Every structure is written in C-alpha cells, then in structure tokens.
Tab-separated table of C-alpha atoms (C1' of nucleotides) in Angstrom:
chain	number	residue	atom	x	y	z
A	35	MET	CA	74.166	85.343	88.093
A	36	ALA	CA	77.570	87.575	88.514
A	37	ASN	CA	79.769	86.657	91.354
A	38	SER	CA	80.412	90.411	92.828
A	39	GLU	CA	84.046	89.825	94.165
A	40	THR	CA	85.073	88.322	90.285
A	41	LEU	CA	83.190	91.813	89.296
A	42	ASP	CA	85.437	93.488	91.658
A	43	ARG	CA	88.462	91.562	90.705
A	44	THR	CA	88.095	92.230	86.967
A	45	PHE	CA	87.275	96.063	87.647
A	46	ALA	CA	89.891	96.304	89.099
A	47	ALA	CA	92.433	94.692	87.234
A	48	CYS	CA	91.409	96.209	83.669
A	49	SER	CA	92.034	99.951	85.555
A	50	HIS	CA	95.751	100.264	85.242
A	51	PRO	CA	96.839	100.999	82.117
A	52	ILE	CA	99.736	98.545	81.965
A	53	ARG	CA	97.677	95.514	83.127
A	54	ARG	CA	95.434	96.596	80.055
A	55	GLY	CA	98.403	96.698	77.595
A	56	ILE	CA	99.482	93.182	79.225
A	57	LEU	CA	96.052	91.984	77.851
A	58	GLU	CA	95.935	93.704	74.594
A	59	ARG	CA	99.512	92.054	73.918
A	60	LEU	CA	98.447	88.692	74.967
A	61	ALA	CA	94.767	88.829	72.761
A	62	ALA	CA	97.386	88.233	69.972
A	63	GLY	CA	98.310	84.856	71.782
A	64	THR	CA	100.898	83.602	74.403
A	65	LEU	CA	103.943	85.669	75.251
A	66	SER	CA	106.715	85.420	77.838
A	67	VAL	CA	106.975	88.042	80.724
A	68	GLY	CA	109.735	89.768	78.823
A	69	GLN	CA	107.695	89.932	75.569
A	70	ALA	CA	104.644	90.762	77.361
A	71	THR	CA	105.877	93.752	79.238
A	72	GLY	CA	109.291	94.279	78.118
A	73	ASP	CA	108.810	98.306	77.859
A	74	PHE	CA	106.396	100.144	79.776
A	75	GLY	CA	109.202	101.408	81.787
A	76	VAL	CA	108.643	100.033	85.099
A	77	SER	CA	110.758	97.508	86.794
A	78	LYS	CA	110.006	93.931	86.962
A	79	PRO	CA	109.055	93.643	90.380
A	80	ALA	CA	106.170	96.162	89.457
A	81	ILE	CA	105.357	93.842	86.646
A	82	SER	CA	106.052	90.686	88.583
A	83	ARG	CA	103.058	92.322	91.153
A	84	HIS	CA	100.669	93.194	87.931
A	85	LEU	CA	100.748	89.963	86.798
A	86	ARG	CA	100.100	88.149	89.839
A	87	ILE	CA	96.979	90.657	90.325
A	88	LEU	CA	96.058	89.904	86.668
A	89	GLU	CA	96.273	86.078	87.537
A	90	GLU	CA	94.240	85.858	90.462
A	91	ALA	CA	91.170	87.874	88.790
A	92	GLY	CA	91.786	84.694	85.990
A	93	ALA	CA	92.043	87.325	83.355
A	94	ILE	CA	95.447	85.056	82.617
A	95	VAL	CA	96.990	82.023	83.068
A	96	ARG	CA	100.599	81.063	83.488
A	97	VAL	CA	102.818	77.765	82.383
A	98	VAL	CA	106.409	77.946	83.498
A	99	ASP	CA	108.681	76.488	80.423
A	100	GLY	CA	112.379	76.380	81.697
A	101	ARG	CA	113.180	79.988	83.076
A	102	THR	CA	110.360	81.743	81.317
A	103	HIS	CA	107.091	82.031	82.416
A	104	LEU	CA	104.576	82.049	79.243
A	105	LEU	CA	101.560	83.827	79.626
A	106	SER	CA	98.319	83.242	77.822
A	107	LEU	CA	94.460	84.677	78.321
A	108	PRO	CA	92.675	81.820	79.288
A	109	ASP	CA	90.078	79.694	76.737
A	110	ARG	CA	86.814	81.269	78.560
A	111	ASP	CA	87.676	84.186	81.250
A	112	PRO	CA	84.479	84.089	83.455
A	113	GLY	CA	85.382	87.366	84.973
A	114	LEU	CA	85.887	89.083	81.577
A	115	ASP	CA	82.513	87.306	80.547
A	116	ASP	CA	80.598	89.011	83.587
A	117	ALA	CA	81.983	91.825	83.654
A	118	TYR	CA	81.206	92.954	79.660
A	119	GLY	CA	77.508	91.755	80.713
A	120	TRP	CA	77.157	93.928	83.246
A	121	MET	CA	78.094	96.861	81.418
A	122	THR	CA	75.834	95.387	78.088
A	123	ARG	CA	73.359	95.211	80.621
A	124	GLN	CA	73.882	98.347	82.360
A	125	ARG	CA	73.746	100.291	78.376
A	126	ALA	CA	70.686	98.603	77.595
A	127	MET	CA	69.054	100.015	80.458
A	128	TRP	CA	70.377	103.579	79.889
A	129	GLU	CA	69.394	102.801	76.511
A	130	ARG	CA	66.034	102.477	77.234
A	131	LYS	CA	65.840	105.331	79.484
A	132	LEU	CA	66.662	107.236	76.721
A	133	ASP	CA	64.159	105.625	74.513
A	134	VAL	CA	61.722	106.879	77.329
A	135	ILE	CA	62.836	110.485	77.363
A	136	GLU	CA	62.613	110.090	73.307
A	137	ASP	CA	58.892	108.525	73.317
A	138	VAL	CA	58.412	111.761	75.784
A	139	LEU	CA	59.996	114.508	73.345
A	140	THR	CA	57.967	112.644	70.030
A	141	GLU	CA	55.126	112.706	72.497
A	142	GLN	CA	55.805	116.522	73.336
A	143	ARG	CA	56.351	117.673	69.938
A	144	ALA	CA	52.619	115.767	68.394
A	145	ALA	CA	50.809	117.852	71.265
A	146	ALA	CA	52.648	120.748	69.862
A	147	ARG	CA	51.942	120.196	66.457
A	148	LYS	CA	48.418	119.174	67.530
A	149	GLU	CA	47.760	122.875	69.218
A	150	GLN	CA	49.047	124.545	65.830
A	151	PRO	CA	48.301	123.065	63.406
B	1484	MET	CA	91.270	107.180	71.382
B	1485	ALA	CA	90.215	106.453	74.573
B	1486	ASN	CA	92.003	108.779	77.226
B	1487	SER	CA	94.101	106.504	79.627
B	1488	GLU	CA	93.114	107.844	82.757
B	1489	THR	CA	89.554	107.981	81.696
B	1490	LEU	CA	89.580	104.266	81.486
B	1491	ASP	CA	91.520	103.883	84.694
B	1492	ARG	CA	88.591	106.052	86.289
B	1493	THR	CA	85.826	104.167	84.375
B	1494	PHE	CA	87.382	100.762	85.490
B	1495	ALA	CA	87.966	101.473	88.763
B	1496	ALA	CA	84.059	103.180	89.520
B	1497	CYS	CA	83.061	99.928	88.211
B	1498	SER	CA	85.196	97.851	90.728
B	1499	HIS	CA	83.024	98.080	93.761
B	1500	PRO	CA	79.679	96.806	94.892
B	1501	ILE	CA	78.244	99.869	96.381
B	1502	ARG	CA	79.223	101.817	93.088
B	1503	ARG	CA	77.901	99.245	90.553
B	1504	GLY	CA	74.839	99.020	92.537
B	1505	ILE	CA	74.050	102.920	92.504
B	1506	LEU	CA	74.606	103.062	88.553
B	1507	GLU	CA	72.344	99.933	88.288
B	1508	ARG	CA	69.322	101.912	90.266
B	1509	LEU	CA	70.306	104.950	88.540
B	1510	ALA	CA	69.744	103.486	84.806
B	1511	ALA	CA	65.898	104.096	86.502
B	1512	GLY	CA	66.143	107.250	86.299
B	1513	THR	CA	67.210	110.415	88.832
B	1514	LEU	CA	67.112	109.744	92.390
B	1515	SER	CA	67.802	111.371	95.499
B	1516	VAL	CA	71.205	110.507	97.161
B	1517	GLY	CA	68.954	108.859	99.587
B	1518	GLN	CA	66.746	107.021	97.162
B	1519	ALA	CA	69.762	105.850	95.656
B	1520	THR	CA	71.949	104.303	98.756
B	1521	GLY	CA	69.546	103.887	101.184
B	1522	ASP	CA	69.990	100.241	102.299
B	1523	PHE	CA	73.886	99.671	101.481
B	1524	GLY	CA	74.819	99.130	104.819
B	1525	VAL	CA	77.162	101.755	105.444
B	1526	SER	CA	77.498	104.928	106.708
B	1527	LYS	CA	76.517	108.329	104.851
B	1528	PRO	CA	80.534	109.586	104.828
B	1529	ALA	CA	81.111	105.993	102.918
B	1530	ILE	CA	77.924	106.548	100.544
B	1531	SER	CA	79.368	110.411	99.848
B	1532	ARG	CA	82.802	109.439	99.440
B	1533	HIS	CA	81.761	106.640	96.451
B	1534	LEU	CA	79.486	109.148	94.984
B	1535	ARG	CA	82.588	111.189	94.693
B	1536	ILE	CA	84.415	109.054	92.710
B	1537	LEU	CA	81.496	108.212	90.338
B	1538	GLU	CA	81.264	111.618	89.934
B	1539	GLU	CA	84.700	112.172	89.097
B	1540	ALA	CA	84.572	109.233	86.647
B	1541	GLY	CA	81.724	111.170	85.017
B	1542	ALA	CA	79.892	108.215	85.422
B	1543	ILE	CA	76.985	110.109	87.230
B	1544	VAL	CA	75.673	113.839	87.648
B	1545	ARG	CA	74.311	115.518	90.393
B	1546	VAL	CA	71.956	118.392	90.850
B	1547	VAL	CA	71.551	120.358	93.955
B	1548	ASP	CA	67.732	120.836	94.524
B	1549	GLY	CA	67.027	122.139	97.653
B	1550	ARG	CA	68.464	120.124	100.591
B	1551	THR	CA	68.283	117.103	98.430
B	1552	HIS	CA	71.000	115.867	95.808
B	1553	LEU	CA	69.250	114.645	92.569
B	1554	LEU	CA	71.339	112.077	91.065
B	1555	SER	CA	71.298	110.263	87.565
B	1556	LEU	CA	73.036	108.722	84.768
B	1557	PRO	CA	74.808	111.544	82.090
B	1558	ASP	CA	73.049	111.674	78.310
B	1559	ARG	CA	76.902	110.406	77.188
B	1560	ASP	CA	79.051	108.856	79.303
B	1561	PRO	CA	82.278	108.749	77.341
B	1562	GLY	CA	84.190	106.883	80.035
B	1563	LEU	CA	81.225	103.975	79.994
B	1564	ASP	CA	81.959	104.124	76.275
B	1565	ASP	CA	85.389	103.944	75.867
B	1566	ALA	CA	85.696	101.061	78.685
B	1567	TYR	CA	82.431	98.894	76.730
B	1568	GLY	CA	84.850	99.627	73.604
B	1569	TRP	CA	87.766	98.289	75.313
B	1570	MET	CA	86.516	95.093	76.068
B	1571	THR	CA	84.580	94.633	73.489
B	1572	ARG	CA	87.591	95.222	71.436
B	1573	GLN	CA	89.478	93.023	73.583
B	1574	ARG	CA	86.750	90.040	73.363
B	1575	ALA	CA	87.072	90.666	69.164
B	1576	MET	CA	90.966	89.871	69.155
B	1577	TRP	CA	90.258	87.353	71.653
B	1578	GLU	CA	87.471	85.556	69.693
B	1579	ARG	CA	89.947	86.024	66.457
B	1580	LYS	CA	92.573	84.018	68.506
B	1581	LEU	CA	90.182	81.239	69.358
B	1582	ASP	CA	89.537	81.258	65.900
B	1583	VAL	CA	93.005	80.591	64.618
B	1584	ILE	CA	93.056	77.823	67.158
B	1585	GLU	CA	90.141	76.509	66.029
B	1586	ASP	CA	91.392	76.834	62.074
B	1587	VAL	CA	94.601	74.641	63.244
B	1588	LEU	CA	92.597	72.220	65.124
B	1589	THR	CA	90.467	71.977	61.960
B	1590	GLU	CA	93.157	71.607	59.791
B	1591	GLN	CA	95.054	69.225	61.826
B	1592	ARG	CA	92.046	66.952	62.076
B	1593	ALA	CA	91.617	67.404	58.153
B	1594	ALA	CA	95.466	66.058	58.012
B	1595	ALA	CA	94.526	63.060	60.470
B	1596	ARG	CA	91.856	61.929	57.716
B	1597	LYS	CA	93.842	62.131	54.894
B	1598	GLU	CA	96.541	60.100	56.423
B	1599	GLN	CA	94.074	57.750	58.090
B	1600	PRO	CA	91.328	57.668	55.360
C	285	DC	C1'	131.546	75.092	86.801
C	286	DT	C1'	131.113	79.321	85.661
C	287	DC	C1'	128.204	82.947	84.015
C	288	DA	C1'	124.230	85.442	81.911
C	289	DC	C1'	119.372	85.565	81.456
C	290	DT	C1'	114.573	85.304	83.521
C	291	DG	C1'	111.586	86.426	86.617
C	292	DT	C1'	110.055	86.398	91.873
C	293	DT	C1'	110.578	87.462	96.662
C	294	DA	C1'	111.745	90.432	100.532
C	295	DG	C1'	111.696	95.052	102.483
C	296	DC	C1'	110.779	99.706	102.735
C	297	DC	C1'	108.068	104.182	101.670
C	298	DA	C1'	104.225	106.672	100.070
C	299	DT	C1'	99.482	107.082	98.596
C	300	DC	C1'	94.971	105.691	97.460
C	301	DG	C1'	90.619	103.132	99.010
C	302	DG	C1'	87.232	101.990	102.112
C	303	DG	C1'	85.232	102.279	107.040
C	304	DT	C1'	84.323	104.526	110.736
C	305	DT	C1'	82.574	108.830	114.471
C	306	DA	C1'	81.517	113.644	115.199
C	307	DA	C1'	80.774	117.538	113.602
C	308	DC	C1'	79.170	120.764	110.087
C	309	DA	C1'	76.246	123.399	106.102
C	310	DA	C1'	72.230	124.039	103.998
C	311	DT	C1'	66.797	123.434	103.980
C	312	DA	C1'	61.887	122.254	105.619
C	313	DC	C1'	59.183	122.189	108.790
C	314	DC	C1'	56.302	123.433	113.073
D	535	DG	C1'	63.258	131.102	116.346
D	536	DG	C1'	63.926	126.086	117.023
D	537	DT	C1'	64.508	121.578	114.868
D	538	DA	C1'	64.438	117.883	112.315
D	539	DT	C1'	66.143	116.684	108.049
D	540	DT	C1'	69.683	115.864	103.647
D	541	DG	C1'	74.135	115.461	103.053
D	542	DT	C1'	78.934	116.731	103.055
D	543	DT	C1'	83.872	117.527	105.450
D	544	DA	C1'	87.029	116.621	108.864
D	545	DA	C1'	90.265	113.599	111.508
D	546	DC	C1'	91.184	109.606	111.821
D	547	DC	C1'	92.686	104.270	111.171
D	548	DC	C1'	94.146	100.106	108.573
D	549	DG	C1'	94.771	97.287	104.798
D	550	DA	C1'	95.880	97.307	99.698
D	551	DT	C1'	98.164	99.362	95.667
D	552	DG	C1'	102.008	100.865	92.801
D	553	DG	C1'	106.548	101.945	92.934
D	554	DC	C1'	111.980	101.355	93.823
D	555	DT	C1'	116.356	98.643	95.224
D	556	DA	C1'	118.390	94.260	96.583
D	557	DA	C1'	119.043	89.745	96.757
D	558	DC	C1'	117.759	85.120	95.784
D	559	DA	C1'	115.969	80.777	92.645
D	560	DG	C1'	116.288	78.469	88.876
D	561	DT	C1'	117.735	77.539	84.053
D	562	DG	C1'	120.269	77.602	79.764
D	563	DA	C1'	124.967	78.443	77.764
D	564	DG	C1'	129.864	78.578	77.276
DNA sequence: CTCACTGTTAGCCATCGGGTTAACAATACC
DNA sequence: GGTATTGTTAACCCGATGGCTAACAGTGAG
C-alpha cells in the first residue's frame, strides 16, 4: 500500500521545474552537482535546497567523493513507483468511467436505430 | 510539449492526500462537494481551497446546480496526461539506464568466465 | 602554504500552503 | 417571510518554499 506521506513528498518533489530537470539529467547516469544543475540560472544555495528536497523524498542518492558530490537516481525509488502507480490506477478508473459513458452512448444509439429503422 | 507550469500545478495538486482523495472519489463519477469531501476531518473553507487548487490545475470541473456544486473529472485532463507522460518517460530512461548496467554486469561476468573457465 | 574550486550552511525576505473562525450568498423548504 | 442547508469569501496564524548574499568547510592543485 502506498504510504501517503511518501506520495506527498514525491509529488511535491516533482512539482518544480528545476527538480524535474535534475531528475531528467540524472536519468542518463551519475553526475556531479555542477553537471546536474549547471545552467538553471539560480544561485548555488537555491540548488542545494532543491537537492535536499529531492534527497529527502528518496528521489536521488548522493555520494560524496572528495570535494564533489555525485548524484544519481536510486536503484529503486518506491516513492516514484507509488506515484506512478497512483496515477495509473487513477487513469484506469477514469478510462473505465469513460467506458461506461461510451456504453451509454452506444446503447442510446442502438435504441435510436430501433425507433427509426 | 508539456508546459512546465501545467506540470507544476498538476504535480502540486496531487501532492496532498485530501486532493488525491477527492480525485479518487470523482473517478467514480459526478459528486457534490459534500459527497466528495464529506469526511476528511477538515473545515469547509479548507475543502473549498483544495477544490480551487484542483480546479485551477484543470483536474476537476465544477457545475453549479442550485445551491450544490457538482464536481467531476474533465473528459480530458492535459495536465494529468502530461504528468503521467513525464513519469513514463522518466521511468523509461531509468529502465534503460538499468539495462545498461545490466549489460555491463553481464559482460563482466562473461569476461570473468573467460578468464577462469 | 596558498589559492582556486565545489558545495553547504546561516541569515534574511517575500510568498504560498494549509488550517482555523466568523461572516456572507444563494438556494430549498416550511 | 423565516429558516435551514450548501458552499464560498474574508481575515488571520504559522510553518514551509524559494530566492538572495555572505560566509564557511573541505578538497585539489600550484
């Protein structure tokens, strides 16, 4: 079962363009902070805080290597899995709802054809 | 291309348990505000603000019918589609990254077997 | 040792999120 | 008309977000 607080943090982590950008770049592999966040046009402290939010959400992993911090996506991110699963279920129910509407429309058309052959 | 602000609002809309709960209930069909939010244990103004956030994100549609407001999911929610698409792409790249790691490991194992037959 | 580089922490400020109570608007009902 | 019901708006509180500059810590390189 998806933990609510985990979902909260994961969705919140994805709700800022800079944080999404960081995750997108890290999908290619491990990067230093500078490589992952070089040209977002904000100060380094701002970047540092975004990284902290991502890290606390479990969306990234940090390994300190000398003076550089190496960032990467975790092997498995339960938060992202849960968030993706929630969206999938939500869309499934939504599709089902549309199916019901479709059925109603089909039925109505059939009835109309019956009345006016 | 997914609009960044739309993604921001959609992910933010999904980042609160009450708002997710509302969306889950509305997946079953149209409900009044009271029906959709009856027992979340917060005051009515709090609910009203959650609804406004969902509405501004395009995640719900409101039709005023007398003194009750009827809520439903929109026929198509581009925001949710975009957010789902973003997560899908992100996971795809992540899977590909893991595939690469898997390839490397397989290759290493093959090399190891060659050295020690 | 000194200097440059990478990144974080500290302190400040403005805005937003989420909650409350109190008051209001609009509709339904008697 | 008077009253209950549904839901929003207004005003406020407090903590979190998001940004900045300045200062610091640690490491690499001359």
